[in-house]
Short mmCIF file of C-alpha atoms in Angstrom, two decimals:
data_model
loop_
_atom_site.label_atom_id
_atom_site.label_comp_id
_atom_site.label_asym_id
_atom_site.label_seq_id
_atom_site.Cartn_x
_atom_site.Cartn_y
_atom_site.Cartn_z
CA UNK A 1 -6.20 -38.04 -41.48
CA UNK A 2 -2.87 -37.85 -43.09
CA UNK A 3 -0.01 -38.75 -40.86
CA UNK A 4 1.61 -35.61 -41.83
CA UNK A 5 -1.31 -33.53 -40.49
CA UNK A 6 -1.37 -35.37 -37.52
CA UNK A 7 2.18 -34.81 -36.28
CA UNK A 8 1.63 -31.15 -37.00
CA UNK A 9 -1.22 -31.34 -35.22
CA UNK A 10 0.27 -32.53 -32.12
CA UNK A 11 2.69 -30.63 -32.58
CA UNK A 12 0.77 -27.28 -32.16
CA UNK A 13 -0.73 -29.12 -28.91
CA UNK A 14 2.67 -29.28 -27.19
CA UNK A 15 3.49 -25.94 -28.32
CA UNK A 16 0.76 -24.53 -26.72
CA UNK A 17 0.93 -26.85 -23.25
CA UNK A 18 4.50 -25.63 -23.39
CA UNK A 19 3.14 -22.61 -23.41
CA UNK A 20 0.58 -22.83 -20.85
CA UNK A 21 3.15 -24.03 -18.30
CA UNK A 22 5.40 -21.34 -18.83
CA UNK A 23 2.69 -18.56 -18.30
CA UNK A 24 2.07 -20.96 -14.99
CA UNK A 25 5.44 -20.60 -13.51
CA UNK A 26 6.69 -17.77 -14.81
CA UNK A 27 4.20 -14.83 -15.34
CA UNK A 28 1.81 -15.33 -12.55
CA UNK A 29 4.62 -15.51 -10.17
CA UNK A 30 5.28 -12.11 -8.87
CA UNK A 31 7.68 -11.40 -5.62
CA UNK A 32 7.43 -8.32 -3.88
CA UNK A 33 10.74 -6.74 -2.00
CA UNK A 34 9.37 -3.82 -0.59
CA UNK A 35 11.34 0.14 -1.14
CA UNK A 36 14.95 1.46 -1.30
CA UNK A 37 13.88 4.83 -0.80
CA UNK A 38 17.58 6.21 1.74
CA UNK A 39 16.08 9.08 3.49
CA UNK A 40 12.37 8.54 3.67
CA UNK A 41 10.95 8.47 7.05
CA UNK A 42 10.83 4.62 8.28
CA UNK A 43 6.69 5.02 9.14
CA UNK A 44 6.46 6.10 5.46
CA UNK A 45 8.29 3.62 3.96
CA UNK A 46 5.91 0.77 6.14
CA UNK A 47 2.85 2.52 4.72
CA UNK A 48 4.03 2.94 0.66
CA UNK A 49 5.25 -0.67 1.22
CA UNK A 50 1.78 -1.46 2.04
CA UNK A 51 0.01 0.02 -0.15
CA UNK A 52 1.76 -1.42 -3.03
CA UNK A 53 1.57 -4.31 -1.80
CA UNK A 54 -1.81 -4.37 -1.95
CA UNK A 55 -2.36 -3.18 -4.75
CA UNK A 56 -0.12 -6.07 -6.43
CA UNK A 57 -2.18 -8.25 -4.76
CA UNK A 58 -5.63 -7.03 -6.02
CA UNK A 59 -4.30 -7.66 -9.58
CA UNK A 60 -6.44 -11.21 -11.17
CA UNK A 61 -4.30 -14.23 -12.08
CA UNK A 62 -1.11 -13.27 -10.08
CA UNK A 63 0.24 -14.94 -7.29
CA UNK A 64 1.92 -12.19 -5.22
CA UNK A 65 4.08 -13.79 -2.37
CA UNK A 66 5.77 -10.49 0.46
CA UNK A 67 9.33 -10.88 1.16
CA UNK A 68 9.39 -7.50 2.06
CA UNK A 69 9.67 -8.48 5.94
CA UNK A 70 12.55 -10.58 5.83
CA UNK A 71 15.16 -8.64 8.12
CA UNK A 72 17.64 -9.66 5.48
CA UNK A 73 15.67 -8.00 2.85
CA UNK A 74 15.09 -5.03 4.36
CA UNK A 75 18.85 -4.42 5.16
CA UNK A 76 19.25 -4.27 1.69
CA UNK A 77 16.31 -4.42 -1.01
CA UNK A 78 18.26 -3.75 -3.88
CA UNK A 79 20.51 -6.31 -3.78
CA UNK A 80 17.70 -9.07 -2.49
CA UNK A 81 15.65 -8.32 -5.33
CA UNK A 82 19.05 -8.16 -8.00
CA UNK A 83 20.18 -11.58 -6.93
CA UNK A 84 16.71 -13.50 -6.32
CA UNK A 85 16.47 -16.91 -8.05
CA UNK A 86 13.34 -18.68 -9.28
CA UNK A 87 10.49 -18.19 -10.83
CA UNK A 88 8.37 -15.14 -12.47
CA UNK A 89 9.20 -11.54 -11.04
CA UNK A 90 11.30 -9.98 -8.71
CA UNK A 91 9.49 -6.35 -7.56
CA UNK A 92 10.64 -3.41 -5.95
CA UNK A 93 10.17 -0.11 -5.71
CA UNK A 94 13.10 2.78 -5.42
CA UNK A 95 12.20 6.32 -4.59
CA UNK A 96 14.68 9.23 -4.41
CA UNK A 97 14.04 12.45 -2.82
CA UNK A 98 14.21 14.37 0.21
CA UNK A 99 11.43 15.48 2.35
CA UNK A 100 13.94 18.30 3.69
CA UNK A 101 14.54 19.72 0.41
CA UNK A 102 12.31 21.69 -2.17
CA UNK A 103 13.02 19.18 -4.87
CA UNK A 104 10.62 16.74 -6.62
CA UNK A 105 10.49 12.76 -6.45
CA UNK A 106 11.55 10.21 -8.27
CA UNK A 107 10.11 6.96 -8.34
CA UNK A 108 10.78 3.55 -10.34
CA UNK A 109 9.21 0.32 -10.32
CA UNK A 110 11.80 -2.34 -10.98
CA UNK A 111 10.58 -5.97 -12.43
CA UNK A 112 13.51 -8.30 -12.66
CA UNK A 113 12.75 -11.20 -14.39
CA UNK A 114 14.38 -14.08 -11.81
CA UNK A 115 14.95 -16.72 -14.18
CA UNK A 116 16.60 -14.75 -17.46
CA UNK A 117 18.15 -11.46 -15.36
CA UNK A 118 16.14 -9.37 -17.86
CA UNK A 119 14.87 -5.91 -16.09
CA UNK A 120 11.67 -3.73 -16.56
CA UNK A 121 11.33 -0.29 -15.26
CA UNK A 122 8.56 2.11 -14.67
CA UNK A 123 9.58 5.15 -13.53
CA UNK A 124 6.96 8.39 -12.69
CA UNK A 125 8.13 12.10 -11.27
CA UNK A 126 6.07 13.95 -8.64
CA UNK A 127 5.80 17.12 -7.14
CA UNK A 128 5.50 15.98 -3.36
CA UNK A 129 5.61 12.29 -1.68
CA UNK A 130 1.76 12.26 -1.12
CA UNK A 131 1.14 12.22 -5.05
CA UNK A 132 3.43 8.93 -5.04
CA UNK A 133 0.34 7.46 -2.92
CA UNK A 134 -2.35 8.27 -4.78
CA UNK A 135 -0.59 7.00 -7.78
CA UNK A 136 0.18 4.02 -6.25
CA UNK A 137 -2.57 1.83 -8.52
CA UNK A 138 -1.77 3.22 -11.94
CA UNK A 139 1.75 3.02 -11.63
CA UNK A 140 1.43 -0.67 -10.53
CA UNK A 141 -0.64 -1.05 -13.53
CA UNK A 142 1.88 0.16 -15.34
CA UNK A 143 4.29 -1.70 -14.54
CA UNK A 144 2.55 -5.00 -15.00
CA UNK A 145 1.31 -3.65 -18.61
CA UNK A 146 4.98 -2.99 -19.37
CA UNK A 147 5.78 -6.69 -18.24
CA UNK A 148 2.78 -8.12 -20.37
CA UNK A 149 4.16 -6.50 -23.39
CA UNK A 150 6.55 -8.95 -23.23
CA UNK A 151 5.12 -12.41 -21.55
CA UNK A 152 2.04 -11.63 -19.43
CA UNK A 153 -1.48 -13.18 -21.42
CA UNK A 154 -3.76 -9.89 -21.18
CA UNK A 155 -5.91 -11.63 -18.89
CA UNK A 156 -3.76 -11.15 -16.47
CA UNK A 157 -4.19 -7.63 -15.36
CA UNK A 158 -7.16 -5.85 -14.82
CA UNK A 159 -8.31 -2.35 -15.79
CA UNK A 160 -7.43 0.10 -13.23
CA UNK A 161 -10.25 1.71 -11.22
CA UNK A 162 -10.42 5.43 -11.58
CA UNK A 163 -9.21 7.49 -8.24
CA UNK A 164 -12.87 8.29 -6.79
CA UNK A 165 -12.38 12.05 -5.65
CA UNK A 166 -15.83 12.32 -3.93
CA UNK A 167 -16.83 10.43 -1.45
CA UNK A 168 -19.95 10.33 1.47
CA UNK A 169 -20.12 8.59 5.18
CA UNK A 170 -22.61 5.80 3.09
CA UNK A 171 -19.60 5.14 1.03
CA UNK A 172 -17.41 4.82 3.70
CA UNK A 173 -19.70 2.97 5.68
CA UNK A 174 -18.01 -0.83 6.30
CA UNK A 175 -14.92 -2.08 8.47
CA UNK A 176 -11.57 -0.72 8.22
CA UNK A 177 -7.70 -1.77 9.23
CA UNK A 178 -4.24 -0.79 8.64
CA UNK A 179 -2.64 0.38 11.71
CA UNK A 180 -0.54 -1.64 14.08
CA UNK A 181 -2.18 -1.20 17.37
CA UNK A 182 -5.83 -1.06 15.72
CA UNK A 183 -7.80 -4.11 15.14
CA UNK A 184 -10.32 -3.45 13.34
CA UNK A 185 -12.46 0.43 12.21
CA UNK A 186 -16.31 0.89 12.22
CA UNK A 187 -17.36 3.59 9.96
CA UNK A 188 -21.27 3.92 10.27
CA UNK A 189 -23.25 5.35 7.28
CA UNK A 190 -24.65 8.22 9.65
CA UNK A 191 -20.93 9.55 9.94
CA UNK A 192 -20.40 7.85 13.73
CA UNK A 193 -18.38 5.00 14.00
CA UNK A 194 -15.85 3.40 16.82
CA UNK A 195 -12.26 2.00 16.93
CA UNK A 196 -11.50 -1.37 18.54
CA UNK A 197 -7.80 -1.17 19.62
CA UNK A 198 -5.89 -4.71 20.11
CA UNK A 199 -5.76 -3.85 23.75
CA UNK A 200 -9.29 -3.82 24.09
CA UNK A 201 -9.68 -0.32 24.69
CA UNK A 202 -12.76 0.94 22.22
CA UNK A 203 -12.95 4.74 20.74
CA UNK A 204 -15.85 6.59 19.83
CA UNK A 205 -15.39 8.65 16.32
CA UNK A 206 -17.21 11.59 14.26
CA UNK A 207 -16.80 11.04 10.37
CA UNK A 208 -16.88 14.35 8.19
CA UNK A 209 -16.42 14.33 4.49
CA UNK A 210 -15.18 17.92 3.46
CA UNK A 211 -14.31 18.59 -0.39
CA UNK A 212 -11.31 20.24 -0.81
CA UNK A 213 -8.94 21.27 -3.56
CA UNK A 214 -9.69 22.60 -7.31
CA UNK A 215 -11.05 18.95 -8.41
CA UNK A 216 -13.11 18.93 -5.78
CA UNK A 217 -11.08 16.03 -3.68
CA UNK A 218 -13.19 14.96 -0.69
CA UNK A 219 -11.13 15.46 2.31
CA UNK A 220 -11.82 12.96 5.40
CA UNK A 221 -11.95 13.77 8.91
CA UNK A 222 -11.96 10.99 11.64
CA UNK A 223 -12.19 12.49 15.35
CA UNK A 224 -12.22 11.19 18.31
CA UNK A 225 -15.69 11.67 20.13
CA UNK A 226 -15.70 10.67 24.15
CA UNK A 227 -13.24 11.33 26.79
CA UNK A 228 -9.50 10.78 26.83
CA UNK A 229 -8.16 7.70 27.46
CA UNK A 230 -4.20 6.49 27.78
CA UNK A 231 -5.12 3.38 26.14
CA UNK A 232 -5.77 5.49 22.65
CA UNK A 233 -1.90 6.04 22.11
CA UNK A 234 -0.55 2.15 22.58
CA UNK A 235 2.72 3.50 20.93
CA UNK A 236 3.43 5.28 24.18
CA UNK A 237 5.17 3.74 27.03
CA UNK A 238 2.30 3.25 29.44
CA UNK A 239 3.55 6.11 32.59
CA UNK A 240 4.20 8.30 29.39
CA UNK A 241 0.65 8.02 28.01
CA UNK A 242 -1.27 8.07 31.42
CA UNK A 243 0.32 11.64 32.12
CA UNK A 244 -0.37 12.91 28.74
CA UNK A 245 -3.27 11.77 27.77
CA UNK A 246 -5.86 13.68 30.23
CA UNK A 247 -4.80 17.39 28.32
CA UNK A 248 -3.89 15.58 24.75
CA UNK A 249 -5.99 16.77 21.92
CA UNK A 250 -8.59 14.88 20.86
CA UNK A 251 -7.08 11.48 17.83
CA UNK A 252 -7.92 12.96 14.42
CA UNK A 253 -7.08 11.48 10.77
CA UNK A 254 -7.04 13.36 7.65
CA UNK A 255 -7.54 10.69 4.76
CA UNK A 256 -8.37 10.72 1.16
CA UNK A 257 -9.07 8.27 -1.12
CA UNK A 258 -6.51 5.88 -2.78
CA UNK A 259 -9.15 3.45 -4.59
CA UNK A 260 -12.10 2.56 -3.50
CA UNK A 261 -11.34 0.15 -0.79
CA UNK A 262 -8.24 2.45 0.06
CA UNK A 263 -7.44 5.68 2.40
CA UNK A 264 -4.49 7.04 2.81
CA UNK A 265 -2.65 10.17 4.89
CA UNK A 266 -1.60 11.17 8.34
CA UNK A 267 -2.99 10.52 12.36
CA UNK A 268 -2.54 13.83 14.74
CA UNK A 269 -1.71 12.16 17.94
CA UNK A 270 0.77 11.92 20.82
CA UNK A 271 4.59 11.00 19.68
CA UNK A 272 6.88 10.05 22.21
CA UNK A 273 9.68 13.38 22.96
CA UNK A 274 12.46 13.01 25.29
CA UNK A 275 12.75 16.66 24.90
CA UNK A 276 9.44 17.53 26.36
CA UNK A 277 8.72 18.02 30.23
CA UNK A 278 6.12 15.35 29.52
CA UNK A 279 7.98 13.35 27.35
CA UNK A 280 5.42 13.56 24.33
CA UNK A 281 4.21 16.02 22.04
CA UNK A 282 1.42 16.43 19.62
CA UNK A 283 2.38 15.50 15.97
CA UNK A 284 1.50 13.36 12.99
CA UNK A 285 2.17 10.09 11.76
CA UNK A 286 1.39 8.82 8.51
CA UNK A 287 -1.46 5.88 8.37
CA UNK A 288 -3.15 3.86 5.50
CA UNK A 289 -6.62 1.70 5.88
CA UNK A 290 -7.79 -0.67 3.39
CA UNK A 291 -11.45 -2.24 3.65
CA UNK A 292 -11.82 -5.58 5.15
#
């Protein structure tokens, strides 16, 4: 072989291991910093965080590493994310809106490349905070597309699964977590199922599947089957639960479907109320499972 040939030849070969390594350390690197999202309800900002978390981390090839929980982080995402060094990506997500208000919400995807400064938005409008949920996997998707225009191989992301709008107890049928003081969710394919709380204490449940809405959404309804018990609202303080929780209303969650592995929407349960003779009222709190 002509020495000429062979020089070009290797160098194509370190062009492309150059390559390789940067794709290595660069765009399968991603770094999550959770929401600036001023004037969202601090339960809802825990369960978006989640959920796009997760949905980050369900994406092939990527290595996703949370620094959404460090204290210093969360006093200021912005800024954490603006000035990280290293790396791959820097992720965040900023929402504007106002639950209080009749206006619609904004929210952008930020991808700050750590190593260059360079910045990628994807940014989406919605009628009402719940629609920001349910779009949570697309507009991931999205995003990462957006970033693979530039450096990410294509093998790198995966198709998005389609939102599956109807649903059945079979389908649901598996084990279930997401909430703080739950360990683990039984759903059973004949629409029974039980939830072990990290306290021990164990909950019957009825599973319904109702469709609802013009496209025919299934609705889900989880509710508590059995007798009352103060160990079913662990957020409580203890005297607080045991003297509400003989007249509260029976637990019951109104999901519906994220992904497939996925539910998302609120718990009606006991909320601590210094206002109230009893010092707790009935009201909601927003929730999210994913399948184990």
């Amino acid at each position: 072989m002509p020495d000429r040939m062979q020089k070009l030849l290797a160098a194509v070969f370190s062009l492309c291991f150059s390559c390789t390594l940067f794709y290595a350390q660069t765009v399968s690197s991603i770094e999550f910093y959770g929401l600036d999202a001023a004037g969202v309800d601090a339960n809802m900002i825990d369960m978006t965080r989640n959920l796009y978390l997760t949905q980050l981390k369900e994406i092939s090839s990527l290595t996703v590493t949370d620094r959404s929980k460090d204290p210093q982080v969360q006093s200021n995402v912005r800024q954490a994310a603006e000035t990280a060094a290293g790396t791959g990506y820097a992720v965040y997500a900023e929402i504007a809106g106002d639950s209080a208000k009749d206006t619609n919400w904004i929210c952008t995807l930020h991808a700050r490349n750590m190593e260059n400064g360079d910045t990628i938005d994807f940014s989406k409008e919605y009628s009402s905070y719940y629609k920001i949920l349910t779009d949570a996997k697309p507009s991931i998707t999205g995003l990462i597309d957006k970033i693979r225009g530039g450096n990410i191989k294509p093998d790198a992301v995966q198709t998005a699964k389609p939102i599956r709008t109807q649903v059945s107890t079979e389908f649901l049928a598996g084990t279930w977590q997401g909430e703080e003081y739950i360990a683990k969710i039984v759903i059973l394919r004949g629409g029974r199922g039980f939830v072990i709380y990290k306290n021990g204490a164990t909950m019957n449940i009825n599973v319904t599947v109702l469709q609802s809405g013009q496209d025919g959404t299934s609705t889900i309804s989880i509710t508590q089957a059995g007798k009352p018990n103060a160990s079913f609202f662990p957020e409580l303080p203890r005297k607080i639960a045991l003297e509400n929780a003989p007249t509260a209303q029976p637990l019951q969650w109104v999901l519906t479907m994220t992904d497939d592995d996925t539910m998302s929407g609120t718990k009606e349960t006991l909320i601590e109320d210094p206002a109230s003779p009893t010092g707790a009222r009935t009201g909601e709190a927003p929730v999210l499972w994913t399948r184990q």
